[in-house]
Short mmCIF file of C-alpha atoms in Angstrom, two decimals:
data_model
loop_
_atom_site.label_atom_id
_atom_site.label_comp_id
_atom_site.label_asym_id
_atom_site.label_seq_id
_atom_site.Cartn_x
_atom_site.Cartn_y
_atom_site.Cartn_z
CA ASN A 1 -8.80 -0.37 -0.05
CA LYS A 2 -6.87 0.94 -3.06
CA PHE A 3 -7.64 -2.20 -5.07
CA ALA A 4 -11.33 -1.82 -4.17
CA ALA A 5 -11.28 1.85 -5.14
CA GLY A 6 -9.47 1.06 -8.39
CA GLN A 7 -12.22 -1.39 -9.29
CA LEU A 8 -14.94 1.16 -8.49
CA MET A 9 -13.27 4.08 -10.27
CA HIS A 10 -11.32 2.57 -13.15
CA GLY A 11 -13.06 -0.76 -13.71
CA THR A 12 -10.00 -2.73 -12.61
CA PRO A 13 -7.95 -3.03 -9.41
CA VAL A 14 -4.74 -2.76 -11.47
CA ILE A 15 -4.93 0.91 -12.57
CA HIS A 16 -3.84 3.61 -10.10
CA PRO A 17 -2.62 7.20 -10.40
CA ILE A 18 1.15 7.69 -10.06
CA PRO A 19 2.37 10.87 -8.32
CA ASP A 20 4.75 12.68 -10.66
CA PHE A 21 7.17 13.84 -7.96
CA GLU A 22 9.92 14.61 -10.47
CA HIS A 23 7.91 17.52 -11.94
CA ALA A 24 5.72 18.56 -9.00
CA GLU A 25 5.98 21.92 -7.30
CA LEU A 26 4.12 20.59 -4.26
CA ALA A 27 3.83 17.04 -2.90
CA PHE A 28 0.83 16.46 -0.64
CA MET A 29 1.46 13.27 1.36
CA LEU A 30 -0.96 11.51 3.69
CA GLY A 31 -0.06 8.69 6.06
CA THR A 32 3.24 7.76 4.45
CA ASN A 33 6.82 7.66 5.70
CA PRO A 34 9.09 6.95 2.71
CA ALA A 35 12.25 7.75 4.66
CA VAL A 36 11.65 4.38 6.33
CA SER A 37 9.31 2.45 4.03
CA GLN A 38 9.88 3.99 0.56
CA SER A 39 6.06 4.22 0.54
CA SER A 40 3.71 1.95 -1.40
CA PHE A 41 1.76 2.06 -4.68
CA VAL A 42 4.52 4.15 -6.21
CA HIS A 43 7.99 3.24 -7.46
CA LEU A 44 10.42 5.90 -6.29
CA GLU A 45 13.41 6.09 -8.61
CA GLY A 46 16.41 6.18 -6.33
CA GLY A 47 14.17 5.51 -3.35
CA ALA A 48 13.57 8.32 -0.88
CA LEU A 49 16.18 10.47 -2.68
CA THR A 50 13.16 11.47 -4.78
CA PHE A 51 12.27 14.00 -2.09
CA ASP A 52 15.83 15.27 -1.78
CA ARG A 53 15.65 16.15 -5.48
CA LEU A 54 12.20 17.72 -5.13
CA VAL A 55 13.27 20.00 -2.29
CA ALA A 56 16.62 20.82 -3.95
CA ARG A 57 14.88 22.26 -7.00
CA GLY A 58 12.65 24.47 -4.83
CA GLY A 59 9.61 22.21 -4.39
CA ARG A 60 7.64 21.76 -1.19
CA VAL A 61 6.41 18.69 0.66
CA VAL A 62 3.46 18.72 3.06
CA TRP A 63 3.15 15.65 5.30
CA VAL A 64 -0.22 14.91 6.86
CA ASP A 65 0.37 12.44 9.67
CA VAL A 66 -0.38 11.53 13.27
CA ARG A 67 3.21 12.03 14.41
CA ARG A 68 6.39 13.78 13.31
CA THR A 69 7.77 10.95 11.23
CA GLU A 70 11.31 10.55 9.94
CA SER A 71 10.09 11.90 6.60
CA ALA A 72 8.51 15.01 8.13
CA LYS A 73 11.75 15.68 10.02
CA ARG A 74 13.82 15.36 6.85
CA TRP A 75 11.69 17.14 4.25
CA GLY A 76 9.01 19.77 4.28
CA GLU A 77 6.38 20.55 6.86
CA LEU A 78 3.94 18.59 9.02
CA VAL A 79 0.20 18.92 9.36
CA THR A 80 -0.68 16.93 12.48
CA ILE A 81 -3.99 15.10 12.27
CA ARG A 82 -5.98 12.81 14.55
CA PRO A 83 -5.59 9.14 13.63
CA GLY A 84 -8.14 7.85 11.13
CA THR A 85 -9.61 11.27 10.25
CA ASP A 86 -7.81 12.15 7.00
CA VAL A 87 -11.08 11.83 5.10
CA TRP A 88 -12.41 14.96 6.81
CA LEU A 89 -9.40 17.02 5.73
CA VAL A 90 -9.52 15.79 2.12
CA LEU A 91 -13.28 16.32 1.83
CA ALA A 92 -12.98 19.82 3.27
CA LEU A 93 -10.26 20.70 0.74
CA LEU A 94 -12.34 19.20 -2.04
CA GLY A 95 -15.37 21.21 -0.97
CA LEU A 96 -13.37 24.46 -0.94
CA LEU A 97 -12.05 23.78 -4.45
CA SER A 98 -15.14 22.06 -5.86
CA ASP A 99 -15.92 24.81 -8.36
CA ARG A 100 -12.58 24.42 -10.17
CA GLY A 101 -13.44 21.53 -12.47
CA ALA A 102 -16.74 19.85 -11.73
CA ASP A 103 -17.98 19.89 -15.35
CA ASP A 104 -16.00 17.18 -17.09
CA ASP A 105 -17.65 14.65 -19.40
CA ARG A 106 -14.67 12.29 -19.06
CA VAL A 107 -15.76 11.40 -15.52
CA ALA A 108 -18.97 10.24 -13.85
CA GLY A 109 -20.44 10.57 -10.36
CA LEU A 110 -18.25 13.54 -9.46
CA GLU A 111 -21.12 15.85 -8.52
CA THR A 112 -22.37 13.34 -5.93
CA LEU A 113 -18.95 13.28 -4.27
CA LEU A 114 -18.65 17.07 -4.46
CA ALA A 115 -22.06 17.47 -2.82
CA LEU A 116 -20.79 15.42 0.13
CA ALA A 117 -17.55 17.41 0.21
CA ARG A 118 -19.43 20.72 0.34
CA GLU A 119 -21.17 19.51 3.51
CA VAL A 120 -17.77 19.19 5.22
CA THR A 121 -16.90 22.77 6.03
CA PRO A 122 -13.42 23.56 7.39
CA GLU A 123 -14.98 24.09 10.83
CA ARG A 124 -16.69 20.70 10.74
CA ALA A 125 -13.45 19.12 9.55
CA GLU A 126 -11.50 20.81 12.37
CA ALA A 127 -13.85 19.31 14.97
CA ALA A 128 -13.27 15.86 13.49
CA CYS A 129 -9.60 15.83 12.52
CA GLY A 130 -8.03 18.53 14.68
CA VAL A 131 -6.51 20.55 11.81
CA PRO A 132 -7.48 24.22 12.36
CA ALA A 133 -10.05 25.57 9.89
CA ALA A 134 -7.73 28.45 9.02
CA ARG A 135 -4.95 25.97 8.14
CA ILE A 136 -7.35 23.97 5.97
CA ARG A 137 -8.25 27.11 4.01
CA GLU A 138 -4.56 27.98 3.71
CA LEU A 139 -3.80 24.49 2.37
CA ALA A 140 -6.57 24.88 -0.20
CA ARG A 141 -5.03 28.15 -1.41
CA GLU A 142 -1.56 26.58 -1.59
CA ILE A 143 -2.87 23.64 -3.62
CA ASP A 144 -4.78 25.99 -5.91
CA ARG A 145 -1.72 28.17 -6.58
CA ALA A 146 0.87 25.45 -7.08
CA LYS A 147 1.98 24.49 -10.57
CA GLY A 148 1.81 20.74 -10.28
CA VAL A 149 0.59 19.02 -7.11
CA ALA A 150 1.40 15.33 -6.61
CA PHE A 151 -1.11 13.77 -4.19
CA HIS A 152 -0.34 10.50 -2.45
CA GLN A 153 -1.77 8.50 0.44
CA SER A 154 -0.37 5.32 1.90
CA VAL A 155 -0.72 2.77 4.70
CA GLY A 156 -1.46 5.25 7.49
CA VAL A 157 -4.70 6.15 5.71
CA ASN A 158 -5.34 2.90 3.88
CA GLN A 159 -5.72 0.97 7.12
CA GLY A 160 -7.96 3.57 8.73
CA PRO A 161 -11.76 3.51 8.86
CA PHE A 162 -12.29 5.54 5.66
CA GLY A 163 -9.33 4.52 3.50
CA THR A 164 -11.36 3.82 0.36
CA LEU A 165 -13.40 7.04 0.44
CA THR A 166 -10.25 9.08 1.15
CA TYR A 167 -8.52 7.54 -1.87
CA VAL A 168 -11.46 8.36 -4.13
CA ALA A 169 -11.73 11.91 -2.75
CA LEU A 170 -7.99 12.50 -3.12
CA GLN A 171 -8.18 11.59 -6.81
CA ALA A 172 -11.14 13.95 -7.17
CA LEU A 173 -9.06 16.69 -5.55
CA ALA A 174 -6.37 16.11 -8.15
CA LEU A 175 -8.97 16.29 -10.91
CA VAL A 176 -10.69 19.52 -9.89
CA THR A 177 -7.34 21.28 -9.40
CA GLY A 178 -6.06 20.28 -12.85
CA ASN A 179 -3.55 17.75 -11.53
CA TYR A 180 -5.12 14.54 -12.89
CA ASP A 181 -3.56 12.97 -15.96
CA ALA A 182 -1.25 15.99 -15.83
CA ARG A 183 2.49 16.66 -15.65
CA GLY A 184 3.60 17.28 -12.07
CA GLY A 185 0.36 15.81 -10.74
CA SER A 186 -1.02 12.29 -11.19
CA LEU A 187 -0.06 10.25 -14.25
CA PHE A 188 -1.24 6.87 -15.53
CA SER A 189 1.05 4.17 -16.84
CA PRO A 190 0.36 2.82 -20.33
CA ILE A 191 1.92 -0.43 -19.11
CA GLY A 192 -0.66 -0.46 -16.30
CA VAL A 193 -3.53 0.00 -18.75
CA TRP A 194 -2.24 -2.66 -21.15
CA GLY A 195 -1.52 -5.00 -18.25
CA ALA A 196 -5.02 -4.51 -16.84
CA ARG A 197 -6.57 -5.36 -20.19
CA LEU A 198 -4.38 -8.44 -20.56
CA ALA A 199 -5.21 -9.56 -17.01
CA ARG A 200 -8.93 -9.26 -17.73
CA ALA A 201 -8.55 -11.16 -21.00
CA VAL A 202 -7.01 -14.14 -19.20
CA GLY A 203 -9.44 -13.96 -16.27
CA LEU A 204 -7.17 -12.47 -13.61
CA PHE A 205 -8.65 -10.15 -10.96
CA THR A 206 -12.21 -10.85 -12.11
CA SER A 207 -13.40 -13.15 -9.33
CA GLN A 208 -16.86 -12.43 -7.94
CA ALA A 209 -16.54 -14.99 -5.14
CA ARG A 210 -17.41 -14.06 -1.56
CA SER A 211 -15.99 -15.39 1.66
CA ARG A 212 -17.60 -18.47 3.16
CA VAL A 213 -17.59 -16.73 6.56
CA GLY A 214 -18.90 -13.17 6.70
CA ASP A 215 -19.83 -12.95 3.01
CA PHE A 216 -17.00 -10.52 2.26
CA PRO A 217 -16.40 -9.69 -1.42
CA THR A 218 -13.27 -10.68 -3.26
CA VAL A 219 -10.92 -7.79 -3.99
CA PHE A 220 -7.99 -8.30 -6.37
CA ASP A 221 -8.85 -12.03 -6.38
CA SER A 222 -8.22 -12.03 -2.62
CA LEU A 223 -10.25 -12.27 0.58
CA PRO A 224 -9.49 -10.28 3.76
CA GLY A 225 -6.84 -11.83 5.98
CA GLY A 226 -8.98 -11.01 9.00
CA VAL A 227 -11.33 -13.92 8.23
CA LEU A 228 -8.59 -16.52 7.71
CA ALA A 229 -8.92 -17.93 11.25
CA ASP A 230 -12.69 -18.27 10.79
CA GLU A 231 -12.25 -19.95 7.40
CA ILE A 232 -9.95 -22.50 9.05
CA LEU A 233 -11.97 -23.12 12.22
CA THR A 234 -15.53 -23.05 10.86
CA GLU A 235 -16.58 -26.50 9.68
CA GLY A 236 -18.44 -27.03 6.43
CA PRO A 237 -17.91 -27.18 2.68
CA ASP A 238 -14.72 -25.45 1.47
CA GLN A 239 -13.26 -25.26 4.98
CA VAL A 240 -9.59 -24.32 4.70
CA ARG A 241 -7.43 -27.26 5.77
CA ALA A 242 -4.05 -26.47 4.17
CA LEU A 243 -1.94 -23.34 3.86
CA VAL A 244 1.02 -22.35 1.70
CA VAL A 245 2.90 -19.31 3.06
CA ILE A 246 5.35 -17.48 0.79
CA ALA A 247 7.79 -15.05 2.43
CA GLY A 248 5.16 -14.00 4.95
CA ASP A 249 4.24 -14.30 8.59
CA PRO A 250 0.46 -14.05 8.91
CA ILE A 251 0.52 -14.76 12.65
CA ARG A 252 2.49 -11.54 13.13
CA SER A 253 0.55 -9.57 10.51
CA ILE A 254 -3.15 -10.36 10.79
CA PRO A 255 -5.34 -9.07 13.65
CA GLY A 256 -6.19 -11.60 16.33
CA SER A 257 -2.84 -13.38 16.26
CA ALA A 258 -3.53 -15.70 19.20
CA ARG A 259 -6.66 -17.13 17.59
CA LEU A 260 -5.03 -17.33 14.17
CA GLU A 261 -2.07 -19.20 15.64
CA ARG A 262 -4.45 -21.78 17.13
CA ALA A 263 -6.17 -22.07 13.77
CA ILE A 264 -2.95 -22.57 11.81
CA ALA A 265 -1.76 -25.15 14.33
CA SER A 266 -4.95 -27.15 13.63
CA LEU A 267 -4.42 -27.41 9.87
CA ASP A 268 -3.76 -30.71 8.11
CA ALA A 269 -0.84 -29.27 6.14
CA VAL A 270 1.25 -26.10 6.30
CA VAL A 271 4.01 -25.40 3.78
CA ALA A 272 6.34 -22.40 4.14
CA LEU A 273 8.68 -21.02 1.46
CA ASP A 274 11.16 -18.83 3.27
CA LEU A 275 14.76 -18.05 4.18
CA PHE A 276 14.27 -18.79 7.87
CA GLU A 277 11.68 -20.01 10.37
CA SER A 278 9.14 -17.30 11.17
CA ARG A 279 6.45 -17.44 13.87
CA THR A 280 4.11 -18.95 11.26
CA GLY A 281 6.84 -21.19 9.90
CA ALA A 282 7.21 -22.76 13.34
CA HIS A 283 3.88 -24.50 12.60
CA ALA A 284 4.88 -25.66 9.11
CA ASP A 285 5.12 -29.34 8.27
CA VAL A 286 7.93 -28.41 5.93
CA ILE A 287 9.94 -25.23 5.30
CA LEU A 288 11.18 -25.16 1.71
CA PRO A 289 14.33 -23.05 1.34
CA ALA A 290 13.78 -20.11 -1.00
CA THR A 291 16.47 -18.28 -2.93
CA SER A 292 17.59 -14.85 -1.82
CA PHE A 293 17.62 -11.96 -4.30
CA LEU A 294 21.29 -12.71 -4.98
CA GLU A 295 20.60 -16.32 -6.01
CA ARG A 296 18.02 -15.67 -8.72
CA ALA A 297 17.46 -13.50 -11.76
CA ASP A 298 14.47 -11.22 -11.46
CA LEU A 299 12.01 -8.97 -13.27
CA ALA A 300 10.50 -6.04 -11.35
CA LEU A 301 7.00 -6.69 -12.67
CA PRO A 302 4.75 -5.56 -9.78
CA GLY A 303 6.12 -2.02 -9.84
CA LEU A 304 5.58 -1.52 -13.57
CA PRO A 305 2.12 0.11 -13.39
CA LEU A 306 3.37 2.39 -10.60
CA GLN A 307 6.57 3.89 -12.02
CA THR A 308 7.44 6.88 -14.20
CA MET A 309 10.92 5.70 -15.26
CA ASP A 310 11.46 4.22 -18.72
CA LEU A 311 12.94 0.86 -17.73
CA LEU A 312 11.56 -2.50 -16.64
CA GLN A 313 14.36 -3.28 -14.23
CA THR A 314 15.95 -6.71 -14.39
CA THR A 315 18.82 -8.29 -12.53
CA PRO A 316 20.87 -11.42 -13.21
CA ARG A 317 21.72 -14.06 -10.65
CA THR A 318 24.94 -12.98 -8.95
CA ILE A 319 25.86 -16.04 -6.86
CA PRO A 320 25.10 -19.75 -7.20
CA ARG A 321 22.15 -21.16 -5.32
CA VAL A 322 23.01 -22.27 -1.80
CA GLY A 323 22.11 -25.80 -0.80
CA GLU A 324 18.62 -26.83 -1.93
CA ALA A 325 17.29 -23.26 -2.28
CA ARG A 326 14.94 -22.75 -5.23
CA PRO A 327 12.93 -19.74 -6.42
CA GLU A 328 9.23 -19.69 -5.58
CA HIS A 329 7.95 -20.14 -9.14
CA GLU A 330 9.81 -23.42 -9.54
CA VAL A 331 8.51 -24.74 -6.22
CA LEU A 332 4.89 -23.71 -6.82
CA ALA A 333 4.90 -25.22 -10.30
CA GLU A 334 6.19 -28.53 -8.97
CA LEU A 335 3.75 -28.52 -6.06
CA SER A 336 0.84 -27.91 -8.43
CA LEU A 337 1.89 -30.86 -10.57
CA ALA A 338 2.34 -33.06 -7.50
CA ILE A 339 -1.28 -32.48 -6.40
CA ASP A 340 -2.55 -32.70 -9.98
CA ARG A 341 -3.75 -29.09 -10.03
CA PRO A 342 -1.41 -27.45 -12.57
CA LEU A 343 -1.01 -23.68 -12.41
CA PHE A 344 -3.10 -21.85 -15.03
CA GLY A 345 -4.58 -25.24 -15.91
CA SER A 346 -1.53 -25.98 -18.07
CA ARG A 347 0.89 -28.82 -17.46
CA LEU A 348 3.12 -27.46 -20.21
CA ALA A 349 3.42 -24.11 -18.45
CA CYS A 350 4.16 -25.84 -15.14
CA HIS A 351 6.90 -27.99 -16.63
CA ALA A 352 8.48 -24.86 -18.11
CA LEU A 353 8.21 -22.91 -14.86
CA SER A 354 9.62 -25.76 -12.81
CA ARG A 355 12.73 -26.22 -14.97
CA GLU A 356 15.68 -25.49 -12.74
CA GLY A 357 17.40 -22.22 -13.62
CA LEU A 358 15.34 -21.46 -16.74
CA ALA A 359 14.51 -17.92 -15.58
CA ASP A 360 18.10 -17.35 -14.47
CA ARG A 361 19.28 -18.07 -18.00
CA ALA A 362 16.43 -16.39 -19.88
CA ILE A 363 16.15 -13.02 -18.11
CA PRO A 364 19.70 -11.77 -18.86
CA LYS A 365 19.36 -12.90 -22.50
CA ILE A 366 15.99 -11.15 -22.93
CA THR A 367 17.44 -8.02 -21.32
CA ALA A 368 20.42 -7.95 -23.66
CA LEU A 369 18.29 -8.62 -26.75
CA ALA A 370 15.76 -5.92 -25.83
CA GLY A 371 18.55 -3.42 -25.23
CA ARG A 372 19.86 -3.97 -28.76
CA LEU A 373 16.51 -4.13 -30.56
CA LEU A 374 15.07 -1.09 -28.75
CA ASP A 375 18.34 0.86 -28.82
CA ALA A 376 18.49 1.42 -25.08
CA PRO A 377 20.82 4.18 -23.80
CA ALA A 378 24.26 2.89 -22.89
CA GLU A 379 23.69 3.46 -19.16
CA HIS A 380 20.56 1.25 -19.31
CA ARG A 381 22.13 -1.65 -21.18
CA GLY A 382 22.05 -4.80 -19.09
CA HIS A 383 19.91 -3.24 -16.34
CA GLY A 384 16.47 -3.68 -17.84
CA ILE A 385 14.10 -3.52 -20.78
CA PRO A 386 13.08 -0.12 -22.25
CA ILE A 387 9.36 0.62 -21.81
CA PRO A 388 7.07 3.57 -22.59
CA THR A 389 6.71 6.09 -19.77
CA PRO A 390 3.51 7.70 -18.47
CA ARG A 391 2.67 10.91 -20.35
CA PRO A 392 0.13 13.58 -19.43
CA GLY A 393 -3.13 13.77 -21.31
CA THR A 394 -3.17 10.12 -22.38
CA TYR A 395 -5.65 8.59 -19.94
CA LEU A 396 -8.83 10.61 -19.44
CA GLY A 397 -11.06 10.49 -22.50
CA ARG A 398 -8.48 8.37 -24.33
CA GLY A 399 -9.84 4.90 -23.61
CA GLY A 400 -7.78 4.48 -20.46
CA PRO A 401 -10.45 3.59 -17.86
CA MET A 402 -11.88 0.08 -18.15
CA THR A 403 -15.33 1.05 -16.87
CA GLU A 404 -18.51 0.31 -18.77
CA ASP A 405 -18.58 3.80 -20.32
CA GLY A 406 -14.85 4.55 -20.46
CA ARG A 407 -15.11 7.24 -17.77
CA VAL A 408 -13.57 7.46 -14.30
CA HIS A 409 -16.36 7.00 -11.75
CA PHE A 410 -16.05 9.09 -8.60
CA TRP A 411 -19.20 7.64 -7.09
CA ARG A 412 -21.07 4.36 -7.31
CA PRO A 413 -23.91 2.83 -5.28
CA GLU A 414 -21.35 0.89 -3.24
CA LEU A 415 -20.33 4.22 -1.68
CA ASP A 416 -23.85 5.37 -0.78
CA ALA A 417 -23.51 4.26 2.86
CA GLU A 418 -20.37 6.34 3.41
CA ARG A 419 -22.29 9.52 4.28
CA GLU A 420 -24.13 7.70 7.05
CA ARG A 421 -20.90 6.09 8.28
CA LEU A 422 -19.24 9.49 8.45
CA LEU A 423 -22.15 10.91 10.43
CA ALA A 424 -22.16 7.94 12.81
CA TRP A 425 -18.41 8.27 13.38
CA GLU A 426 -18.76 11.99 13.97
CA LYS A 427 -21.41 11.46 16.67
CA ALA A 428 -19.79 8.45 18.34
CA ALA A 429 -18.24 8.82 21.77
CA ARG A 430 -14.49 8.39 21.81
CA PRO A 431 -13.29 5.43 23.88
CA ASP A 432 -11.12 5.90 26.95
CA GLY A 433 -7.50 4.88 26.98
CA PHE A 434 -4.83 5.15 24.32
CA LEU A 435 -5.07 4.60 20.58
CA LEU A 436 -2.62 1.94 19.38
CA LEU A 437 -0.69 2.81 16.21
CA GLY A 438 1.77 0.70 14.22
CA ARG A 439 5.06 1.85 12.75
CA ARG A 440 7.35 0.45 10.09
CA ARG A 441 10.90 -0.53 10.98
CA ARG A 442 13.78 -0.17 8.55
CA ILE A 443 14.69 -3.80 9.11
CA GLY A 444 11.15 -4.95 8.31
CA HIS A 445 9.62 -5.67 4.93
CA ASN A 446 5.84 -5.98 5.27
CA SER A 447 5.58 -9.00 7.56
CA TRP A 448 8.68 -10.79 6.35
CA LEU A 449 11.21 -9.72 8.95
CA HIS A 450 9.01 -9.07 11.97
CA GLY A 451 10.91 -9.99 15.08
CA GLY A 452 14.24 -9.54 13.32
CA THR A 453 17.01 -7.87 15.33
CA ARG A 454 20.21 -6.02 14.57
CA GLU A 455 22.94 -4.25 16.49
CA GLY A 456 22.28 -0.72 17.61
CA ALA A 457 19.32 0.99 19.24
CA PRO A 458 16.46 -1.36 20.18
CA GLU A 459 13.41 -1.11 17.96
CA SER A 460 10.90 -3.07 20.06
CA GLU A 461 9.81 -0.04 22.05
CA ALA A 462 6.49 1.64 22.72
CA TRP A 463 6.74 5.31 21.74
CA MET A 464 4.60 7.80 23.64
CA SER A 465 4.50 11.57 23.96
CA PRO A 466 6.69 13.02 26.73
CA GLU A 467 3.52 14.42 28.33
CA ASP A 468 1.90 10.98 28.52
CA VAL A 469 5.07 9.35 29.88
CA ALA A 470 5.25 11.97 32.63
CA ARG A 471 1.54 11.67 33.41
CA LEU A 472 1.84 7.90 33.80
CA GLY A 473 4.77 8.35 36.19
CA VAL A 474 7.17 6.14 34.26
CA GLU A 475 10.70 6.71 33.01
CA ASP A 476 12.36 6.07 29.66
CA GLY A 477 13.16 2.38 29.40
CA ASP A 478 10.62 1.24 31.99
CA GLU A 479 8.56 -1.78 30.99
CA ILE A 480 4.89 -1.09 30.39
CA THR A 481 2.03 -3.42 29.49
CA LEU A 482 -0.41 -2.59 26.70
CA ARG A 483 -3.81 -4.25 27.04
CA THR A 484 -6.55 -4.50 24.40
CA ALA A 485 -9.69 -6.57 24.05
CA THR A 486 -7.68 -9.33 22.33
CA GLY A 487 -4.47 -9.53 24.35
CA GLU A 488 -1.58 -7.77 26.00
CA LEU A 489 2.00 -6.90 25.17
CA SER A 490 4.88 -5.78 27.41
CA MET A 491 7.83 -3.71 26.18
CA PRO A 492 10.01 -0.75 27.18
CA VAL A 493 8.50 2.71 26.81
CA ARG A 494 10.27 5.63 25.14
CA ALA A 495 9.26 9.31 25.25
CA LYS A 496 9.36 10.64 21.69
CA ASP A 497 8.89 14.19 20.50
CA GLY A 498 6.37 14.29 17.67
CA VAL A 499 4.13 11.52 19.05
CA VAL A 500 0.61 12.84 19.63
CA ALA A 501 -0.74 12.66 23.17
CA GLY A 502 -3.21 9.83 23.67
CA THR A 503 -1.45 7.47 21.26
CA VAL A 504 1.09 4.69 21.70
CA VAL A 505 3.21 3.63 18.71
CA VAL A 506 4.69 0.11 18.41
CA PRO A 507 6.42 -1.70 15.56
CA HIS A 508 4.04 -3.56 13.25
CA GLY A 509 4.06 -7.26 14.01
CA GLU A 510 5.07 -7.28 17.66
CA LEU A 511 3.79 -10.25 19.66
CA GLU A 512 3.68 -11.16 23.33
#
């Protein structure tokens, strides 16, 4: 959803606002639990210690979430919200503050969004999301008074029914309160802007293709994982018959795992690059051993557009490769040559990328050279390459957005149906039963380590509110069975303070 919103608002899926936690007086966090996950779409210098520093200097953190997460217990205060309803809270706040900065010729479509926000009164929002109207008005006053508000939403909202609209509205809230392209609010990386322009110049992230099944649009040069089983099982031109899986476990990650597992088992060829055999890897014709982070040099490129620190972090290889392990870029380059489909259409590039150990030798040398040429501080020497940092007032009206008119667009025709969707959701009857929620585990990394175990407290548990556990007549540790339209799962139940009644929380990626 964030890539789709980036394309709509900024003309590219690569550009996103970065919360400036280091200078914020207030951090407003929706659906994120950085104490466990370190969050997403932001590089936290020092990890979750970011919030220790914020609180230590007198700042505040407000967590909007469906349960009292580890982060809410450790820092700040919790605003409990019904799952999937964050959009109502954000629109209500935006409506209350809509007169603060609506007239701005550096943006487009804002008035359309503000008109929708003004329809969502605090009372209407309370009925939808469960946050009291008085608390919504109080939050609006706190945001209005604070000197620097860093807004951030993550997976808990992104995977909900209105993730894209919430992301757009949250950026609008930052704009009207003076926290957009501003110190202590939301900043934009010059590296992100330059990278987006370079990506467009070479044709990356520009695909207009649509899925063969369902006619879904491409976002960030990617199609939704939810249609992968259909793309494999539906006969016809361009039917998927081979799969390369890199450090992932789609069977544990994508909805409808039973059907997807049948689909993957039917493929003509499955190749996995991994450190071990995952549930998906069990169906691979070959598992190619990948290097661990200790066996390869690395550049932290993906985080560049999402960080405020002044260093592109690099690391040298610290131990020799074990056995036949090779880094992914070498393997993919060789595979592309073997099937006569060279990466980037260049055999020369593939031969360079496939040279054993080339990156391991080059990255430390480039790091050392850059440190000397750019006069890096002594404490940075050998740890990365100096880069320019995001600065306030350098994006809006300064040629930052890559839209057709150089403005940030807060509304486009693609969003026109959202008002009707909101109304339909508001009027819909709520289904019986429990709402299933996922949670991140410390041992997990996206889908890579699902099913992994370690000594200590078990993590494969269903968390429920103490009230629900008592009402069901079960005890802590009893085995319960969760049933949905697509399958069932049995695991021990655990009563947990902070879990909202009517929900059941299980680790992401659990299978029967």
